[in-house]
Amino acid sequence: MPGSFPIAARSSWRTPIAALLLVLTPALGLATESNVQQSPRATVSLVSEYAAVSPGQELRIGLRQRLAPHWHTYWKNPGDSGSPPNITFKAPHGATVGAIAWPGPDRFIIGPVASYGYENEIVFPMALTVPRDARPGSQLVLEADADWVVCEKECIPEEGKFRLALPVEASARPADAGILAAFKSADARQPQPSPWRASASAGESTLQLAVEGEGISPASVRSALYFPDSWG
């Protein structure tokens, strides 16, 4: 495990390697959640919203992180510290894996440092397309190397190897309620288009955001925070 580094530092630690393999062998040890990579700070696994998949199906997989109290992980723009999770897939012919559909983050302020991410539990969802020629009775085996950073008062880079085997059947079967609830929680965080018009203007040291439109009032806006989409 790499050593810790101060919260004000930014990580450039990147070593993602992964492979997606279609294995035409009898189903053994199948589950909707992979093996678990566990530390005192985070429990991380690869999950699927379906317990069994069908040829040509489109579904989602996700990197699931369950965090110890007071620890957090990071959004695509981590802010002033940390680094977002990284996972890369190499798909066989006919299968594709999409990019992470980033759930909306929370903001963490420690002294002068602001960072963006998640506490408690989060799933980073990605779209998966099963090959059309996948045979019922075979397995779709996902193997992945991933890295991520978790922070409390200091930031710790972590990494793990995951293997998730999904049976291919004529009809798909949803995952258990716990896995589906984790995906649903991530879905509830997805950004939505604003019903109002917004414009921004920059001064020498400030950024002013103006929002206008029918129905906007103090009663219709509970709070407002600014999250820059990209670092820097």
CSV table of C-alpha atoms in Angstrom, one decimal:
chain,number,residue,atom,x,y,z
A,1,MET,CA,0.0,0.0,0.0
A,2,PRO,CA,1.5,3.4,-0.9
A,3,GLY,CA,2.1,5.8,1.9
A,4,SER,CA,-0.1,8.7,3.0
A,5,PHE,CA,0.3,12.3,1.8
A,6,PRO,CA,-0.9,15.7,3.2
A,7,ILE,CA,-4.4,16.7,2.3
A,8,ALA,CA,-3.2,19.8,0.4
A,9,ALA,CA,-1.3,17.6,-2.1
A,10,ARG,CA,-2.7,16.4,-5.4
A,11,SER,CA,-2.3,12.8,-6.4
A,12,SER,CA,-1.0,12.0,-9.9
A,13,TRP,CA,-1.0,8.3,-9.1
A,14,ARG,CA,-2.4,6.4,-12.1
A,15,THR,CA,-2.0,2.7,-12.8
A,16,PRO,CA,-5.4,1.4,-14.1
A,17,ILE,CA,-5.4,-1.8,-16.0
A,18,ALA,CA,-8.4,-4.0,-16.7
A,19,ALA,CA,-9.8,-6.7,-18.9
A,20,LEU,CA,-13.3,-7.8,-19.8
A,21,LEU,CA,-13.4,-11.5,-20.8
A,22,LEU,CA,-16.2,-13.6,-22.1
A,23,VAL,CA,-15.6,-17.1,-20.8
A,24,LEU,CA,-17.6,-20.0,-22.3
A,25,THR,CA,-17.3,-22.3,-19.3
A,26,PRO,CA,-19.8,-23.7,-16.7
A,27,ALA,CA,-21.0,-21.1,-14.2
A,28,LEU,CA,-19.0,-21.3,-10.9
A,29,GLY,CA,-19.0,-18.9,-8.0
A,30,LEU,CA,-21.4,-16.4,-9.6
A,31,ALA,CA,-22.5,-13.2,-7.8
A,32,THR,CA,-23.7,-9.7,-8.4
A,33,GLU,CA,-20.8,-8.4,-6.3
A,34,SER,CA,-17.2,-9.2,-6.9
A,35,ASN,CA,-14.5,-10.0,-4.4
A,36,VAL,CA,-14.0,-7.2,-1.9
A,37,GLN,CA,-11.0,-5.0,-1.4
A,38,GLN,CA,-11.0,-3.9,2.2
A,39,SER,CA,-8.9,-1.5,4.3
A,40,PRO,CA,-9.7,0.3,7.6
A,41,ARG,CA,-11.0,3.2,5.5
A,42,ALA,CA,-12.9,1.7,2.6
A,43,THR,CA,-14.7,-1.5,1.4
A,44,VAL,CA,-14.6,-1.6,-2.4
A,45,SER,CA,-16.1,-4.0,-4.9
A,46,LEU,CA,-17.4,-4.3,-8.5
A,47,VAL,CA,-21.2,-4.7,-8.7
A,48,SER,CA,-23.9,-5.4,-11.4
A,49,GLU,CA,-27.5,-4.4,-11.4
A,50,TYR,CA,-28.3,-7.8,-12.9
A,51,ALA,CA,-27.6,-11.2,-11.4
A,52,ALA,CA,-27.8,-12.8,-14.8
A,53,VAL,CA,-27.5,-11.1,-18.2
A,54,SER,CA,-28.8,-11.9,-21.7
A,55,PRO,CA,-27.3,-11.7,-25.2
A,56,GLY,CA,-27.2,-8.1,-26.4
A,57,GLN,CA,-28.5,-6.6,-23.1
A,58,GLU,CA,-27.6,-3.1,-22.0
A,59,LEU,CA,-27.1,-2.8,-18.2
A,60,ARG,CA,-24.9,-1.1,-15.6
A,61,ILE,CA,-22.0,-2.2,-13.5
A,62,GLY,CA,-20.4,0.0,-10.9
A,63,LEU,CA,-17.5,0.5,-8.6
A,64,ARG,CA,-19.0,0.4,-5.1
A,65,GLN,CA,-17.3,2.2,-2.2
A,66,ARG,CA,-18.4,1.8,1.4
A,67,LEU,CA,-16.5,4.3,3.5
A,68,ALA,CA,-15.6,4.3,7.2
A,69,PRO,CA,-17.0,7.2,9.3
A,70,HIS,CA,-15.4,10.6,8.6
A,71,TRP,CA,-13.7,9.4,5.4
A,72,HIS,CA,-14.6,10.5,1.9
A,73,THR,CA,-13.8,9.6,-1.7
A,74,TYR,CA,-13.8,11.8,-4.8
A,75,TRP,CA,-15.8,13.2,-7.7
A,76,LYS,CA,-14.4,13.6,-11.2
A,77,ASN,CA,-13.1,17.0,-10.1
A,78,PRO,CA,-11.7,16.3,-6.6
A,79,GLY,CA,-11.1,20.0,-5.9
A,80,ASP,CA,-8.1,21.1,-3.8
A,81,SER,CA,-7.0,17.6,-2.7
A,82,GLY,CA,-7.3,13.9,-3.6
A,83,SER,CA,-7.9,12.2,-6.9
A,84,PRO,CA,-11.0,10.6,-8.6
A,85,PRO,CA,-11.3,6.8,-8.9
A,86,ASN,CA,-9.9,5.2,-12.1
A,87,ILE,CA,-11.0,2.0,-13.8
A,88,THR,CA,-10.5,1.0,-17.4
A,89,PHE,CA,-12.0,-1.9,-19.3
A,90,LYS,CA,-10.9,-3.8,-22.4
A,91,ALA,CA,-13.9,-5.4,-23.9
A,92,PRO,CA,-14.1,-8.5,-26.2
A,93,HIS,CA,-15.6,-8.2,-29.6
A,94,GLY,CA,-19.2,-7.1,-29.3
A,95,ALA,CA,-19.0,-5.9,-25.7
A,96,THR,CA,-18.6,-2.2,-24.7
A,97,VAL,CA,-18.1,-0.5,-21.3
A,98,GLY,CA,-19.0,3.2,-21.0
A,99,ALA,CA,-17.4,6.0,-18.9
A,100,ILE,CA,-18.4,6.6,-15.3
A,101,ALA,CA,-21.8,8.5,-15.1
A,102,TRP,CA,-20.7,10.7,-12.2
A,103,PRO,CA,-23.2,11.1,-9.4
A,104,GLY,CA,-23.4,14.7,-8.0
A,105,PRO,CA,-20.9,15.3,-5.1
A,106,ASP,CA,-20.9,16.8,-1.7
A,107,ARG,CA,-18.5,19.6,-0.7
A,108,PHE,CA,-16.0,19.2,2.1
A,109,ILE,CA,-14.2,22.2,3.7
A,110,ILE,CA,-11.1,21.7,5.8
A,111,GLY,CA,-9.5,25.0,6.6
A,112,PRO,CA,-8.7,26.7,3.3
A,113,VAL,CA,-9.1,23.5,1.3
A,114,ALA,CA,-12.4,22.6,-0.6
A,115,SER,CA,-12.8,19.2,-2.1
A,116,TYR,CA,-15.8,17.4,-3.8
A,117,GLY,CA,-16.8,13.8,-3.3
A,118,TYR,CA,-18.8,11.3,-1.3
A,119,GLU,CA,-19.1,9.9,2.3
A,120,ASN,CA,-20.7,6.7,3.6
A,121,GLU,CA,-21.5,4.8,0.4
A,122,ILE,CA,-21.4,5.5,-3.4
A,123,VAL,CA,-21.6,3.5,-6.6
A,124,PHE,CA,-19.9,4.9,-9.7
A,125,PRO,CA,-22.1,3.5,-12.5
A,126,MET,CA,-20.9,2.5,-16.0
A,127,ALA,CA,-22.9,1.2,-18.9
A,128,LEU,CA,-22.1,-2.4,-20.1
A,129,THR,CA,-23.4,-4.0,-23.4
A,130,VAL,CA,-23.3,-7.8,-23.5
A,131,PRO,CA,-22.1,-9.3,-26.8
A,132,ARG,CA,-25.0,-10.3,-29.1
A,133,ASP,CA,-23.4,-13.7,-29.7
A,134,ALA,CA,-23.0,-14.5,-26.0
A,135,ARG,CA,-24.2,-18.0,-25.4
A,136,PRO,CA,-26.8,-18.8,-22.7
A,137,GLY,CA,-25.0,-21.1,-20.3
A,138,SER,CA,-21.7,-19.3,-20.5
A,139,GLN,CA,-20.3,-16.6,-18.2
A,140,LEU,CA,-19.5,-12.9,-18.7
A,141,VAL,CA,-16.4,-12.5,-16.5
A,142,LEU,CA,-15.3,-9.0,-15.6
A,143,GLU,CA,-11.7,-8.5,-14.2
A,144,ALA,CA,-10.6,-5.1,-13.3
A,145,ASP,CA,-7.7,-3.2,-11.6
A,146,ALA,CA,-8.8,0.1,-10.1
A,147,ASP,CA,-7.3,2.9,-8.0
A,148,TRP,CA,-8.9,5.5,-5.8
A,149,VAL,CA,-8.0,7.9,-3.0
A,150,VAL,CA,-9.8,8.3,0.4
A,151,CYS,CA,-9.3,11.2,2.8
A,152,GLU,CA,-10.0,12.3,6.3
A,153,LYS,CA,-7.2,14.5,7.7
A,154,GLU,CA,-4.8,12.9,5.3
A,155,CYS,CA,-5.2,11.3,1.9
A,156,ILE,CA,-4.5,7.6,1.3
A,157,PRO,CA,-4.2,6.1,-2.2
A,158,GLU,CA,-5.6,2.6,-2.5
A,159,GLU,CA,-6.0,0.0,-5.2
A,160,GLY,CA,-7.6,-3.3,-5.8
A,161,LYS,CA,-8.2,-6.2,-8.3
A,162,PHE,CA,-11.8,-7.4,-8.9
A,163,ARG,CA,-13.4,-10.3,-10.6
A,164,LEU,CA,-17.1,-10.4,-11.3
A,165,ALA,CA,-18.7,-13.4,-13.0
A,166,LEU,CA,-22.2,-13.0,-14.5
A,167,PRO,CA,-24.1,-16.0,-16.0
A,168,VAL,CA,-25.5,-15.5,-19.5
A,169,GLU,CA,-29.1,-16.7,-19.6
A,170,ALA,CA,-32.0,-16.4,-22.2
A,171,SER,CA,-33.7,-13.8,-19.8
A,172,ALA,CA,-31.9,-11.4,-17.6
A,173,ARG,CA,-32.4,-11.5,-13.8
A,174,PRO,CA,-32.2,-8.4,-11.6
A,175,ALA,CA,-29.7,-8.2,-8.7
A,176,ASP,CA,-30.7,-8.4,-5.0
A,177,ALA,CA,-32.4,-5.5,-3.3
A,178,GLY,CA,-29.2,-4.3,-1.6
A,179,ILE,CA,-27.3,-3.9,-4.8
A,180,LEU,CA,-30.3,-2.2,-6.6
A,181,ALA,CA,-30.7,0.2,-3.6
A,182,ALA,CA,-27.1,1.2,-4.0
A,183,PHE,CA,-27.6,2.0,-7.7
A,184,LYS,CA,-30.8,3.9,-6.9
A,185,SER,CA,-29.0,6.1,-4.4
A,186,ALA,CA,-26.4,7.0,-7.0
A,187,ASP,CA,-29.2,7.7,-9.5
A,188,ALA,CA,-30.8,10.1,-7.1
A,189,ARG,CA,-27.5,12.2,-7.1
A,190,GLN,CA,-27.4,12.5,-10.9
A,191,PRO,CA,-27.4,16.2,-12.0
A,192,GLN,CA,-30.6,17.4,-13.6
A,193,PRO,CA,-31.1,20.3,-16.0
A,194,SER,CA,-32.1,23.6,-14.4
A,195,PRO,CA,-35.6,25.0,-15.2
A,196,TRP,CA,-34.0,28.5,-15.0
A,197,ARG,CA,-31.5,30.4,-17.2
A,198,ALA,CA,-28.0,30.9,-15.8
A,199,SER,CA,-25.1,33.2,-16.8
A,200,ALA,CA,-21.7,33.7,-15.3
A,201,SER,CA,-19.4,36.7,-15.3
A,202,ALA,CA,-15.8,36.8,-14.0
A,203,GLY,CA,-14.1,39.7,-12.2
A,204,GLU,CA,-10.5,40.0,-11.2
A,205,SER,CA,-10.9,37.6,-8.3
A,206,THR,CA,-14.6,36.6,-8.3
A,207,LEU,CA,-17.1,34.7,-10.3
A,208,GLN,CA,-20.7,35.9,-10.3
A,209,LEU,CA,-23.5,33.5,-11.2
A,210,ALA,CA,-26.9,35.0,-12.1
A,211,VAL,CA,-30.0,32.8,-12.3
A,212,GLU,CA,-33.4,34.0,-13.6
A,213,GLY,CA,-36.7,32.6,-14.7
A,214,GLU,CA,-40.3,32.1,-13.9
A,215,GLY,CA,-41.0,30.7,-10.4
A,216,ILE,CA,-37.5,31.4,-8.9
A,217,SER,CA,-37.7,32.7,-5.3
A,218,PRO,CA,-36.1,32.1,-1.9
A,219,ALA,CA,-38.9,29.5,-1.4
A,220,SER,CA,-38.0,27.5,-4.5
A,221,VAL,CA,-34.2,27.3,-3.9
A,222,ARG,CA,-33.2,25.6,-0.6
A,223,SER,CA,-29.5,26.1,-1.1
A,224,ALA,CA,-27.0,26.9,-3.8
A,225,LEU,CA,-23.4,25.6,-4.2
A,226,TYR,CA,-21.0,25.9,-7.1
A,227,PHE,CA,-19.2,22.8,-8.4
A,228,PRO,CA,-16.7,23.4,-11.2
A,229,ASP,CA,-17.0,20.5,-13.7
A,230,SER,CA,-13.2,20.3,-14.4
A,231,TRP,CA,-10.2,20.8,-12.1
A,232,GLY,CA,-8.3,24.1,-12.4
